[in-house]
PDB file of C-alpha atoms in Angstrom:
ATOM      1  CA  MET A   1       6.247  21.220  20.876  1.00 28.00           C
ATOM      2  CA  PRO A   2       8.815  20.985  23.491  1.00 31.00           C
ATOM      3  CA  PHE A   3       9.303  18.170  26.110  1.00 32.00           C
ATOM      4  CA  LEU A   4      12.090  17.359  28.271  1.00 33.00           C
ATOM      5  CA  LEU A   5      14.600  14.534  27.840  1.00 34.00           C
ATOM      6  CA  GLY A   6      15.287  11.639  30.764  1.00 38.00           C
ATOM      7  CA  SER A   7      18.451  11.165  31.819  1.00 39.00           C
ATOM      8  CA  GLY A   8      19.088   8.684  29.626  1.00 45.00           C
ATOM      9  CA  PRO A   9      17.415   6.905  26.236  1.00 48.00           C
ATOM     10  CA  GLU A  10      14.359   6.600  26.125  1.00 52.00           C
ATOM     11  CA  TYR A  11      13.295   4.079  22.600  1.00 61.00           C
ATOM     12  CA  LEU A  12       9.940   3.058  21.162  1.00 67.00           C
ATOM     13  CA  ILE A  13       9.368  -0.698  20.483  1.00 80.00           C
ATOM     14  CA  ARG A  14       6.782  -1.247  17.409  1.00 79.00           C
ATOM     15  CA  PHE A  15       6.416  -4.988  16.159  1.00 86.00           C
ATOM     16  CA  ASP A  16       4.995  -5.627  13.347  1.00 82.00           C
ATOM     17  CA  ASP A  17       2.824  -8.183  11.249  1.00 84.00           C
ATOM     18  CA  ILE A  18       1.578 -10.542  13.997  1.00 88.00           C
ATOM     19  CA  CYS A  19      -0.689 -12.715  13.460  1.00 87.00           C
ATOM     20  CA  PRO A  20      -1.852 -15.947  13.579  1.00 90.00           C
ATOM     21  CA  THR A  21       0.500 -17.907  11.437  1.00 91.00           C
ATOM     22  CA  MET A  22       3.591 -16.190  12.180  1.00 92.00           C
ATOM     23  CA  CYS A  23       6.884 -18.455  14.055  1.00 92.00           C
ATOM     24  CA  TRP A  24       5.518 -18.375  17.663  1.00 93.00           C
ATOM     25  CA  ALA A  25       8.381 -20.111  19.371  1.00 90.00           C
ATOM     26  CA  THR A  26      10.304 -17.031  18.239  1.00 93.00           C
ATOM     27  CA  TRP A  27       7.730 -14.452  19.281  1.00 93.00           C
ATOM     28  CA  ASN A  28       6.943 -16.409  22.918  1.00 93.00           C
ATOM     29  CA  GLU A  29       9.847 -16.286  23.592  1.00 93.00           C
ATOM     30  CA  ILE A  30      10.225 -12.593  22.629  1.00 93.00           C
ATOM     31  CA  GLU A  31       6.451 -11.474  25.165  1.00 93.00           C
ATOM     32  CA  ARG A  32       8.588 -13.600  27.780  1.00 92.00           C
ATOM     33  CA  ILE A  33      11.288 -11.170  27.520  1.00 92.00           C
ATOM     34  CA  LEU A  34       9.337  -8.438  27.672  1.00 90.00           C
ATOM     35  CA  ILE A  35       7.441  -8.952  30.789  1.00 91.00           C
ATOM     36  CA  ALA A  36       9.955 -10.279  32.398  1.00 90.00           C
ATOM     37  CA  ASN A  37      11.632  -6.261  31.685  1.00 87.00           C
ATOM     38  CA  ASP A  38       8.069  -4.646  32.290  1.00 85.00           C
ATOM     39  CA  VAL A  39       8.196  -3.783  28.831  1.00 85.00           C
ATOM     40  CA  ARG A  40       5.154  -2.097  26.860  1.00 82.00           C
ATOM     41  CA  PRO A  41       5.610  -2.302  22.733  1.00 85.00           C
ATOM     42  CA  ILE A  42       3.093  -1.275  20.406  1.00 81.00           C
ATOM     43  CA  LEU A  43       1.582  -4.170  18.575  1.00 84.00           C
ATOM     44  CA  ALA A  44       0.445  -4.068  14.801  1.00 79.00           C
ATOM     45  CA  VAL A  45      -2.009  -6.660  14.340  1.00 79.00           C
ATOM     46  CA  VAL A  46      -2.897  -8.312  10.795  1.00 75.00           C
ATOM     47  CA  PRO A  47      -6.771  -9.376  11.034  1.00 68.00           C
ATOM     48  CA  ASP A  48      -6.564 -11.001   7.590  1.00 67.00           C
ATOM     49  CA  ASN A  49      -2.938 -12.503   6.619  1.00 71.00           C
ATOM     50  CA  ARG A  50      -2.562 -12.993   2.683  1.00 73.00           C
ATOM     51  CA  ASP A  51       1.800 -12.526   2.920  1.00 78.00           C
ATOM     52  CA  PRO A  52       2.405 -16.515   2.631  1.00 84.00           C
ATOM     53  CA  GLU A  53       5.898 -14.866   4.016  1.00 85.00           C
ATOM     54  CA  LEU A  54       4.069 -14.660   7.147  1.00 84.00           C
ATOM     55  CA  LYS A  55       1.910 -17.819   6.905  1.00 88.00           C
ATOM     56  CA  ARG A  56       5.340 -20.654   9.212  1.00 89.00           C
ATOM     57  CA  GLU A  57       2.618 -22.096  10.727  1.00 89.00           C
ATOM     58  CA  PRO A  58      -0.408 -23.345  11.043  1.00 89.00           C
ATOM     59  CA  PRO A  59      -2.992 -20.525  13.075  1.00 88.00           C
ATOM     60  CA  LYS A  60      -2.993 -20.035  16.425  1.00 88.00           C
ATOM     61  CA  SER A  61      -6.456 -21.056  17.384  1.00 88.00           C
ATOM     62  CA  ASN A  62      -6.288 -19.102  20.586  1.00 89.00           C
ATOM     63  CA  PHE A  63      -5.608 -16.136  18.423  1.00 88.00           C
ATOM     64  CA  TRP A  64      -7.889 -13.935  19.422  1.00 84.00           C
ATOM     65  CA  ASP A  65      -7.517 -14.439  22.996  1.00 86.00           C
ATOM     66  CA  ARG A  66      -3.911 -13.893  23.218  1.00 89.00           C
ATOM     67  CA  VAL A  67      -4.194 -10.558  21.433  1.00 85.00           C
ATOM     68  CA  ARG A  68      -6.738  -9.466  23.863  1.00 81.00           C
ATOM     69  CA  ASP A  69      -4.472 -10.539  26.983  1.00 86.00           C
ATOM     70  CA  TRP A  70      -1.641  -8.155  25.487  1.00 88.00           C
ATOM     71  CA  GLN A  71      -4.147  -5.368  24.950  1.00 79.00           C
ATOM     72  CA  GLU A  72      -4.909  -5.269  28.760  1.00 80.00           C
ATOM     73  CA  ARG A  73      -0.727  -5.357  29.441  1.00 83.00           C
ATOM     74  CA  GLY A  74      -1.477  -1.534  27.386  1.00 77.00           C
ATOM     75  CA  TRP A  75       1.156  -3.539  24.705  1.00 80.00           C
ATOM     76  CA  THR A  76      -2.103  -3.101  21.503  1.00 70.00           C
ATOM     77  CA  LEU A  77      -2.329  -0.168  19.401  1.00 72.00           C
ATOM     78  CA  PRO A  78      -5.729   1.950  20.731  1.00 77.00           C
ATOM     79  CA  PRO A  79      -9.281   0.517  21.315  1.00 80.00           C
ATOM     80  CA  THR A  80     -11.091   3.103  20.249  1.00 89.00           C
ATOM     81  CA  LEU A  81     -10.589   4.657  17.155  1.00 92.00           C
ATOM     82  CA  ILE A  82     -13.537   7.315  16.549  1.00 95.00           C
ATOM     83  CA  GLY A  83     -12.748   8.966  12.209  1.00 95.00           C
ATOM     84  CA  THR A  84     -14.633  10.599   9.657  1.00 95.00           C
ATOM     85  CA  SER A  85     -15.205  11.569   6.577  1.00 95.00           C
ATOM     86  CA  ALA A  86     -11.702  10.299   4.113  1.00 94.00           C
ATOM     87  CA  GLY A  87     -10.326   9.552   8.025  1.00 94.00           C
ATOM     88  CA  ALA A  88     -12.634   6.858   8.706  1.00 96.00           C
ATOM     89  CA  ALA A  89     -12.040   4.730   6.077  1.00 96.00           C
ATOM     90  CA  VAL A  90      -8.064   5.315   6.161  1.00 95.00           C
ATOM     91  CA  ALA A  91      -8.474   4.447   9.226  1.00 93.00           C
ATOM     92  CA  THR A  92     -10.256   1.202   8.071  1.00 94.00           C
ATOM     93  CA  ALA A  93      -6.809   0.666   6.036  1.00 92.00           C
ATOM     94  CA  CYS A  94      -4.771   1.128   9.324  1.00 87.00           C
ATOM     95  CA  LEU A  95      -6.979  -1.581  10.982  1.00 86.00           C
ATOM     96  CA  SER A  96      -7.004  -4.780   8.183  1.00 85.00           C
ATOM     97  CA  GLN A  97      -3.258  -3.410   7.496  1.00 79.00           C
ATOM     98  CA  ARG A  98      -4.438  -2.862   4.313  1.00 89.00           C
ATOM     99  CA  VAL A  99      -2.226   0.853   3.647  1.00 89.00           C
ATOM    100  CA  PRO A 100      -0.711   0.220   0.911  1.00 90.00           C
ATOM    101  CA  MET A 101      -3.654  -1.030  -1.212  1.00 93.00           C
ATOM    102  CA  ALA A 102      -6.021   2.597  -0.147  1.00 95.00           C
ATOM    103  CA  LEU A 103      -2.424   4.255  -1.242  1.00 95.00           C
ATOM    104  CA  ASN A 104      -2.606   2.487  -4.064  1.00 96.00           C
ATOM    105  CA  GLY A 105      -5.785   2.028  -5.238  1.00 97.00           C
ATOM    106  CA  CYS A 106      -6.175   6.188  -4.305  1.00 96.00           C
ATOM    107  CA  ILE A 107      -3.457   6.319  -7.208  1.00 96.00           C
ATOM    108  CA  GLY A 108      -4.567   4.295  -9.123  1.00 97.00           C
ATOM    109  CA  LEU A 109      -8.388   5.518  -9.734  1.00 97.00           C
ATOM    110  CA  PHE A 110      -7.235   9.564 -10.262  1.00 96.00           C
ATOM    111  CA  ASP A 111      -5.313   8.591 -12.406  1.00 96.00           C
ATOM    112  CA  THR A 112      -7.889   7.036 -14.481  1.00 95.00           C
ATOM    113  CA  ASN A 113     -10.081   9.940 -13.720  1.00 95.00           C
ATOM    114  CA  PRO A 114     -10.339  12.589 -16.902  1.00 93.00           C
ATOM    115  CA  ARG A 115     -12.548  15.267 -14.414  1.00 92.00           C
ATOM    116  CA  ILE A 116     -13.980  16.799 -12.031  1.00 92.00           C
ATOM    117  CA  PHE A 117     -17.549  17.002 -13.341  1.00 88.00           C
ATOM    118  CA  ASP A 118     -18.823  15.791 -15.934  1.00 78.00           C
ATOM    119  CA  TRP A 119     -20.756  18.176 -18.431  1.00 76.00           C
ATOM    120  CA  ARG A 120     -22.883  16.296 -20.260  1.00 71.00           C
ATOM    121  CA  GLY A 121     -24.775  15.078 -17.525  1.00 64.00           C
ATOM    122  CA  LEU A 122     -26.626  18.913 -17.639  1.00 65.00           C
ATOM    123  CA  ALA A 123     -27.768  18.190 -20.620  1.00 61.00           C
ATOM    124  CA  ARG A 124     -29.946  15.438 -18.552  1.00 65.00           C
ATOM    125  CA  LEU A 125     -30.652  18.379 -15.570  1.00 60.00           C
ATOM    126  CA  LYS A 126     -28.059  16.017 -13.573  1.00 68.00           C
ATOM    127  CA  LEU A 127     -25.374  17.306 -11.461  1.00 73.00           C
ATOM    128  CA  SER A 128     -22.435  14.469 -12.299  1.00 85.00           C
ATOM    129  CA  PHE A 129     -19.159  14.215  -9.883  1.00 92.00           C
ATOM    130  CA  ALA A 130     -16.833  11.935 -10.629  1.00 93.00           C
ATOM    131  CA  HIS A 131     -16.597  11.748  -6.392  1.00 95.00           C
ATOM    132  CA  GLN A 132     -20.296  10.232  -7.031  1.00 94.00           C
ATOM    133  CA  ARG A 133     -17.795   7.384  -9.111  1.00 95.00           C
ATOM    134  CA  VAL A 134     -14.791   6.843  -7.326  1.00 97.00           C
ATOM    135  CA  TYR A 135     -15.058   6.989  -3.692  1.00 97.00           C
ATOM    136  CA  PRO A 136     -16.701   3.972  -3.568  1.00 97.00           C
ATOM    137  CA  ALA A 137     -14.643   2.314  -5.835  1.00 98.00           C
ATOM    138  CA  TRP A 138     -12.084   4.056  -3.922  1.00 97.00           C
ATOM    139  CA  LEU A 139     -13.315   2.348  -0.636  1.00 97.00           C
ATOM    140  CA  SER A 140     -13.918  -1.119  -3.116  1.00 97.00           C
ATOM    141  CA  SER A 141      -9.571  -1.358  -3.751  1.00 96.00           C
ATOM    142  CA  PHE A 142      -9.205  -2.336  -0.711  1.00 94.00           C
ATOM    143  CA  ILE A 143     -11.730  -3.570   2.072  1.00 93.00           C
ATOM    144  CA  ASP A 144     -13.574  -6.851   0.671  1.00 93.00           C
ATOM    145  CA  ASP A 145     -15.364  -9.307   2.545  1.00 91.00           C
ATOM    146  CA  ALA A 146     -12.327 -10.725   3.663  1.00 86.00           C
ATOM    147  CA  GLY A 147     -11.071  -8.156   5.374  1.00 86.00           C
ATOM    148  CA  PHE A 148     -14.049  -6.661   7.237  1.00 91.00           C
ATOM    149  CA  ASP A 149     -14.507  -9.854   8.844  1.00 86.00           C
ATOM    150  CA  GLY A 150     -11.136  -9.797   9.927  1.00 80.00           C
ATOM    151  CA  LEU A 151     -11.457  -6.306  10.919  1.00 86.00           C
ATOM    152  CA  ARG A 152     -14.180  -7.641  12.484  1.00 86.00           C
ATOM    153  CA  GLN A 153     -12.086  -9.802  15.063  1.00 79.00           C
ATOM    154  CA  SER A 154      -9.525  -6.613  15.077  1.00 79.00           C
ATOM    155  CA  PRO A 155      -9.364  -6.161  18.790  1.00 76.00           C
ATOM    156  CA  SER A 156      -9.763  -2.178  18.619  1.00 83.00           C
ATOM    157  CA  ARG A 157     -13.052  -0.994  17.626  1.00 89.00           C
ATOM    158  CA  LEU A 158     -13.501   1.645  14.689  1.00 94.00           C
ATOM    159  CA  ARG A 159     -16.686   4.391  15.586  1.00 96.00           C
ATOM    160  CA  VAL A 160     -17.696   6.492  12.673  1.00 97.00           C
ATOM    161  CA  ALA A 161     -18.732   9.754  12.694  1.00 97.00           C
ATOM    162  CA  PHE A 162     -21.383  10.940  10.976  1.00 97.00           C
ATOM    163  CA  THR A 163     -23.658  14.199  10.855  1.00 96.00           C
ATOM    164  CA  ARG A 164     -27.342  14.447  11.010  1.00 96.00           C
ATOM    165  CA  PRO A 165     -29.132  17.088   9.149  1.00 95.00           C
ATOM    166  CA  ALA A 166     -31.152  19.413  11.002  1.00 94.00           C
ATOM    167  CA  ARG A 167     -35.093  19.172  11.566  1.00 91.00           C
ATOM    168  CA  LEU A 168     -35.408  22.899  11.120  1.00 90.00           C
ATOM    169  CA  LEU A 169     -33.642  23.479   8.178  1.00 92.00           C
ATOM    170  CA  GLY A 170     -33.879  19.807   6.030  1.00 93.00           C
ATOM    171  CA  LEU A 171     -31.064  18.676   4.567  1.00 95.00           C
ATOM    172  CA  GLY A 172     -30.290  21.945   2.133  1.00 92.00           C
ATOM    173  CA  GLY A 173     -30.581  24.106   5.431  1.00 91.00           C
ATOM    174  CA  SER A 174     -27.590  21.886   7.424  1.00 91.00           C
ATOM    175  CA  LEU A 175     -25.365  22.060   3.942  1.00 92.00           C
ATOM    176  CA  ALA A 176     -25.866  25.918   3.950  1.00 89.00           C
ATOM    177  CA  ALA A 177     -24.847  26.226   7.336  1.00 84.00           C
ATOM    178  CA  GLY A 178     -22.502  22.862   7.026  1.00 83.00           C
ATOM    179  CA  THR A 179     -20.318  25.424   5.062  1.00 85.00           C
ATOM    180  CA  LEU A 180     -21.294  28.290   6.242  1.00 84.00           C
ATOM    181  CA  ALA A 181     -20.017  27.673   9.322  1.00 78.00           C
ATOM    182  CA  TYR A 182     -16.926  25.666   7.758  1.00 74.00           C
ATOM    183  CA  MET A 183     -16.127  29.438   6.229  1.00 78.00           C
ATOM    184  CA  VAL A 184     -16.360  30.751   9.088  1.00 79.00           C
ATOM    185  CA  ASP A 185     -14.068  28.571  11.021  1.00 73.00           C
ATOM    186  CA  ARG A 186     -11.242  28.584   9.002  1.00 67.00           C
ATOM    187  CA  TYR A 187     -10.976  32.648   8.040  1.00 71.00           C
ATOM    188  CA  LEU A 188     -12.464  33.496  10.912  1.00 76.00           C
ATOM    189  CA  ALA A 189     -13.175  32.617  14.529  1.00 72.00           C
ATOM    190  CA  ASN A 190     -10.277  29.153  13.408  1.00 74.00           C
ATOM    191  CA  ARG A 191     -11.750  26.827  16.258  1.00 80.00           C
ATOM    192  CA  LEU A 192     -10.391  23.568  16.416  1.00 84.00           C
ATOM    193  CA  HIS A 193     -13.851  22.741  16.872  1.00 87.00           C
ATOM    194  CA  PRO A 194     -16.890  24.791  16.000  1.00 84.00           C
ATOM    195  CA  ARG A 195     -19.579  25.614  17.601  1.00 83.00           C
ATOM    196  CA  LEU A 196     -22.353  27.659  15.055  1.00 84.00           C
ATOM    197  CA  PRO A 197     -23.632  23.882  12.928  1.00 87.00           C
ATOM    198  CA  ARG A 198     -24.787  22.506  16.955  1.00 86.00           C
ATOM    199  CA  TRP A 199     -26.548  25.873  17.369  1.00 87.00           C
ATOM    200  CA  LEU A 200     -28.424  25.280  14.652  1.00 88.00           C
ATOM    201  CA  GLY A 201     -29.051  21.951  15.137  1.00 92.00           C
ATOM    202  CA  LEU A 202     -26.799  20.016  13.623  1.00 93.00           C
ATOM    203  CA  HIS A 203     -26.354  17.107  15.750  1.00 93.00           C
ATOM    204  CA  TYR A 204     -23.039  13.984  15.226  1.00 94.00           C
ATOM    205  CA  GLU A 205     -23.005  10.375  15.767  1.00 97.00           C
ATOM    206  CA  PHE A 206     -21.233   7.401  16.016  1.00 97.00           C
ATOM    207  CA  ILE A 207     -22.502   4.419  15.159  1.00 97.00           C
ATOM    208  CA  ASP A 208     -19.025   0.834  15.659  1.00 96.00           C
ATOM    209  CA  LEU A 209     -17.876   0.006  11.606  1.00 96.00           C
ATOM    210  CA  GLN A 210     -17.184  -3.820  13.163  1.00 93.00           C
ATOM    211  CA  GLN A 211     -21.486  -3.420  14.523  1.00 93.00           C
ATOM    212  CA  CYS A 212     -22.839  -2.846  10.707  1.00 96.00           C
ATOM    213  CA  ASP A 213     -24.107  -6.714   9.474  1.00 94.00           C
ATOM    214  CA  ASP A 214     -22.933  -6.896   6.118  1.00 95.00           C
ATOM    215  CA  LEU A 215     -20.105  -5.623   4.314  1.00 96.00           C
ATOM    216  CA  ALA A 216     -22.768  -3.733   2.169  1.00 96.00           C
ATOM    217  CA  ALA A 217     -23.495  -1.622   4.992  1.00 97.00           C
ATOM    218  CA  ALA A 218     -19.939  -0.801   6.070  1.00 97.00           C
ATOM    219  CA  LYS A 219     -19.065   0.765   2.577  1.00 97.00           C
ATOM    220  CA  ASN A 220     -23.080   2.614   3.112  1.00 97.00           C
ATOM    221  CA  LEU A 221     -21.295   3.911   6.875  1.00 98.00           C
ATOM    222  CA  LEU A 222     -17.869   5.085   5.066  1.00 98.00           C
ATOM    223  CA  VAL A 223     -19.797   7.093   2.275  1.00 98.00           C
ATOM    224  CA  SER A 224     -22.318   8.999   4.872  1.00 97.00           C
ATOM    225  CA  ALA A 225     -19.238   9.599   7.237  1.00 97.00           C
ATOM    226  CA  ALA A 226     -17.625  11.701   3.619  1.00 96.00           C
ATOM    227  CA  ALA A 227     -20.599  13.101   1.643  1.00 96.00           C
ATOM    228  CA  ALA A 228     -20.467  15.985   0.689  1.00 94.00           C
ATOM    229  CA  PRO A 229     -22.972  17.002  -1.542  1.00 93.00           C
ATOM    230  CA  PRO A 230     -23.083  17.850  -5.014  1.00 90.00           C
ATOM    231  CA  PHE A 231     -20.174  16.708  -4.920  1.00 93.00           C
ATOM    232  CA  LEU A 232     -21.088  13.199  -2.771  1.00 94.00           C
ATOM    233  CA  SER A 233     -24.899  12.761  -2.496  1.00 95.00           C
ATOM    234  CA  ALA A 234     -26.321  12.395   1.254  1.00 96.00           C
ATOM    235  CA  GLN A 235     -26.700   8.802   2.502  1.00 97.00           C
ATOM    236  CA  ARG A 236     -29.599   7.331   4.335  1.00 97.00           C
ATOM    237  CA  ILE A 237     -28.618   5.556   7.546  1.00 97.00           C
ATOM    238  CA  ASP A 238     -31.850   3.928  10.272  1.00 95.00           C
ATOM    239  CA  GLY A 239     -34.416   5.847   7.320  1.00 95.00           C
ATOM    240  CA  ARG A 240     -32.098   9.336   7.871  1.00 96.00           C
ATOM    241  CA  HIS A 241     -30.636  11.196   6.024  1.00 97.00           C
ATOM    242  CA  ALA A 242     -26.502  11.165   7.002  1.00 97.00           C
ATOM    243  CA  ILE A 243     -23.748  13.239   5.316  1.00 96.00           C
ATOM    244  CA  ASP A 244     -19.861  13.615   6.161  1.00 95.00           C
ATOM    245  CA  GLY A 245     -19.201  14.336   9.757  1.00 93.00           C
ATOM    246  CA  GLY A 246     -17.107  17.373   9.455  1.00 90.00           C
ATOM    247  CA  TYR A 247     -20.031  19.636   8.552  1.00 91.00           C
ATOM    248  CA  ALA A 248     -20.550  19.436  12.277  1.00 90.00           C
ATOM    249  CA  ASP A 249     -17.344  19.476  14.054  1.00 90.00           C
ATOM    250  CA  ASN A 250     -14.003  19.072  12.555  1.00 85.00           C
ATOM    251  CA  ALA A 251     -12.879  16.390  15.111  1.00 90.00           C
ATOM    252  CA  PRO A 252     -15.862  14.698  16.299  1.00 92.00           C
ATOM    253  CA  ILE A 253     -15.953  13.263  20.163  1.00 93.00           C
ATOM    254  CA  PRO A 254     -18.120  11.778  22.340  1.00 92.00           C
ATOM    255  CA  GLU A 255     -18.421  13.291  25.648  1.00 91.00           C
ATOM    256  CA  GLN A 256     -15.406  12.501  27.061  1.00 91.00           C
ATOM    257  CA  THR A 257     -14.289  11.951  31.533  1.00 91.00           C
ATOM    258  CA  THR A 258     -11.110  13.856  32.372  1.00 91.00           C
ATOM    259  CA  MET A 259      -8.887  10.596  32.593  1.00 86.00           C
ATOM    260  CA  GLU A 260     -10.643   9.178  28.556  1.00 88.00           C
ATOM    261  CA  LYS A 261      -9.415  12.927  27.510  1.00 89.00           C
ATOM    262  CA  SER A 262      -5.826  12.417  29.188  1.00 85.00           C
ATOM    263  CA  SER A 263      -5.149   9.521  26.437  1.00 82.00           C
ATOM    264  CA  THR A 264      -7.023  10.830  23.751  1.00 89.00           C
ATOM    265  CA  LEU A 265      -4.622  11.907  20.793  1.00 88.00           C
ATOM    266  CA  VAL A 266      -6.297  13.725  18.689  1.00 93.00           C
ATOM    267  CA  LEU A 267      -4.848  14.088  14.502  1.00 93.00           C
ATOM    268  CA  LEU A 268      -5.742  16.687  12.692  1.00 93.00           C
ATOM    269  CA  THR A 269      -5.952  17.387   9.278  1.00 91.00           C
ATOM    270  CA  ARG A 270      -5.932  20.655   9.167  1.00 89.00           C
ATOM    271  CA  HIS A 271      -2.992  22.803   9.787  1.00 91.00           C
ATOM    272  CA  TYR A 272      -2.823  25.549  11.953  1.00 89.00           C
ATOM    273  CA  PRO A 273      -0.386  27.931  11.491  1.00 90.00           C
ATOM    274  CA  LYS A 274      -0.449  29.627  14.951  1.00 89.00           C
ATOM    275  CA  LEU A 275      -0.376  25.983  16.273  1.00 91.00           C
ATOM    276  CA  PRO A 276       2.210  23.903  17.007  1.00 92.00           C
ATOM    277  CA  THR A 277       2.630  19.831  15.496  1.00 91.00           C
ATOM    278  CA  LEU A 278       1.675  18.391  19.308  1.00 89.00           C
ATOM    279  CA  PHE A 279      -0.354  20.185  21.975  1.00 90.00           C
ATOM    280  CA  ARG A 280      -3.114  19.426  24.610  1.00 90.00           C
ATOM    281  CA  PHE A 281      -6.208  21.331  24.278  1.00 93.00           C
ATOM    282  CA  ASN A 282      -9.131  20.755  26.825  1.00 91.00           C
ATOM    283  CA  GLY A 283      -6.842  18.209  28.290  1.00 92.00           C
ATOM    284  CA  ARG A 284      -6.342  16.123  25.265  1.00 91.00           C
ATOM    285  CA  HIS A 285      -2.590  15.852  23.072  1.00 89.00           C
ATOM    286  CA  TYR A 286      -4.083  17.208  19.719  1.00 92.00           C
ATOM    287  CA  TRP A 287      -1.666  16.418  16.329  1.00 92.00           C
ATOM    288  CA  GLN A 288      -2.090  18.403  13.286  1.00 93.00           C
ATOM    289  CA  PRO A 289       0.353  18.840  10.185  1.00 95.00           C
ATOM    290  CA  SER A 290       3.370  20.349  10.259  1.00 94.00           C
ATOM    291  CA  GLN A 291       2.351  22.301   7.472  1.00 94.00           C
ATOM    292  CA  ARG A 292      -0.865  22.937   4.859  1.00 93.00           C
ATOM    293  CA  VAL A 293      -1.637  19.416   3.236  1.00 93.00           C
ATOM    294  CA  PRO A 294       0.104  18.975  -0.247  1.00 92.00           C
ATOM    295  CA  VAL A 295      -2.948  17.838  -1.274  1.00 89.00           C
ATOM    296  CA  SER A 296      -6.748  19.696  -3.301  1.00 88.00           C
ATOM    297  CA  THR A 297      -9.728  18.629  -1.040  1.00 85.00           C
ATOM    298  CA  TRP A 298     -12.241  17.745  -4.350  1.00 89.00           C
ATOM    299  CA  ASP A 299      -9.544  16.771  -7.090  1.00 93.00           C
ATOM    300  CA  CYS A 300      -9.838  13.532  -7.388  1.00 94.00           C
ATOM    301  CA  THR A 301      -7.637  13.699 -11.173  1.00 95.00           C
ATOM    302  CA  ALA A 302      -4.240  13.149 -12.001  1.00 93.00           C
ATOM    303  CA  ARG A 303      -3.405  15.641 -11.285  1.00 93.00           C
ATOM    304  CA  ALA A 304      -3.862  15.358  -7.391  1.00 93.00           C
ATOM    305  CA  THR A 305      -0.435  15.529  -5.304  1.00 93.00           C
ATOM    306  CA  VAL A 306      -1.385  12.249  -2.997  1.00 94.00           C
ATOM    307  CA  ARG A 307       2.070  11.134  -2.854  1.00 94.00           C
ATOM    308  CA  ASP A 308       3.150  14.478  -1.756  1.00 95.00           C
ATOM    309  CA  ALA A 309       0.461  14.775   0.828  1.00 94.00           C
ATOM    310  CA  PHE A 310       1.243  10.669   2.039  1.00 93.00           C
ATOM    311  CA  SER A 311       4.748  11.151   2.587  1.00 94.00           C
ATOM    312  CA  LEU A 312       3.931  14.405   4.545  1.00 93.00           C
ATOM    313  CA  GLY A 313       2.604  12.085   7.216  1.00 91.00           C
ATOM    314  CA  GLN A 314       4.872   9.885   6.952  1.00 87.00           C
ATOM    315  CA  GLN A 315       7.657  12.876   7.981  1.00 88.00           C
ATOM    316  CA  ASP A 316       6.131  14.698   9.840  1.00 88.00           C
ATOM    317  CA  ALA A 317       5.392  10.835  12.131  1.00 82.00           C
ATOM    318  CA  LEU A 318       9.135   9.909  12.186  1.00 77.00           C
ATOM    319  CA  SER A 319       9.450  13.440  13.450  1.00 79.00           C
ATOM    320  CA  SER A 320       7.426  13.037  16.162  1.00 73.00           C
ATOM    321  CA  ARG A 321       8.911   9.862  17.062  1.00 63.00           C
ATOM    322  CA  ALA A 322      10.359  11.014  20.449  1.00 56.00           C
ATOM    323  CA  TYR A 323       7.673  12.779  21.476  1.00 56.00           C
ATOM    324  CA  PHE A 324       5.516   9.617  21.751  1.00 55.00           C
ATOM    325  CA  ALA A 325       8.267   7.395  23.009  1.00 49.00           C
ATOM    326  CA  LEU A 326       8.244  10.575  26.282  1.00 45.00           C
ATOM    327  CA  SER A 327       4.403  10.742  26.426  1.00 47.00           C
TER     328      SER A 327
END
């Protein structure tokens, strides 16, 4: 996306590993300089630090008060993140500073999974897809009680989107309608936000992950947001069926004011060849992969090129730093 350079260099400053046990004498001096020069950095907070190298001092008792103060200054990550499908799980890993665990857990599970479908289940008249086992196991590889407790303390909230089936269509009809809408959107209309699912009665809802009562409820919410029968069965939230948020919209977004739209960045997982990597649409900023993501949607075996997909994300992030520094 074209943008104008200023008269001098522009910099994006980020501090990683901000945690209760870091060296506060050093940080206090850095903070003083940042405030004096009106510099607003990005701070990556570690809510559940387990790295002994970061345990330099006893935990700061008012750590989360300090984090909220930084957030009010505009220093931290966005106050609200919204995710659906596997994107909600990835956002969870990011907020809890467990991205390496999530990546390694995914690769490890895929490497030990020989097939997508277990044909032996047909003898019992049962469709048996590996996703039913692999996806919950992947969540467990990086989300545990300690991580969830730390996530609850994060100043950034994660709202997880999922789809409610249309009442008139039921679960089966809604799945068919959502799949049809996806195909129409992808091969004909090519819309960023398809309209057909909502015309047919499908709608999405949002739940704050940190408001879940416990770890089990949090995992159920994340599985629900990615549920795509028959690969991954529909779940129940508050006694009603819940399926992948993508059935209702490629990128579910709640109603927003003009001001809220202007400060929203939408991360897309599908590549739209006719659009630039970074663009604006309907008042929001959008960021799409620079090319088709090199990984299969449903392959969860050793053949899946997870590392290639992750590398593409890293390369796109590095190549787009200048844009975000100037925005």
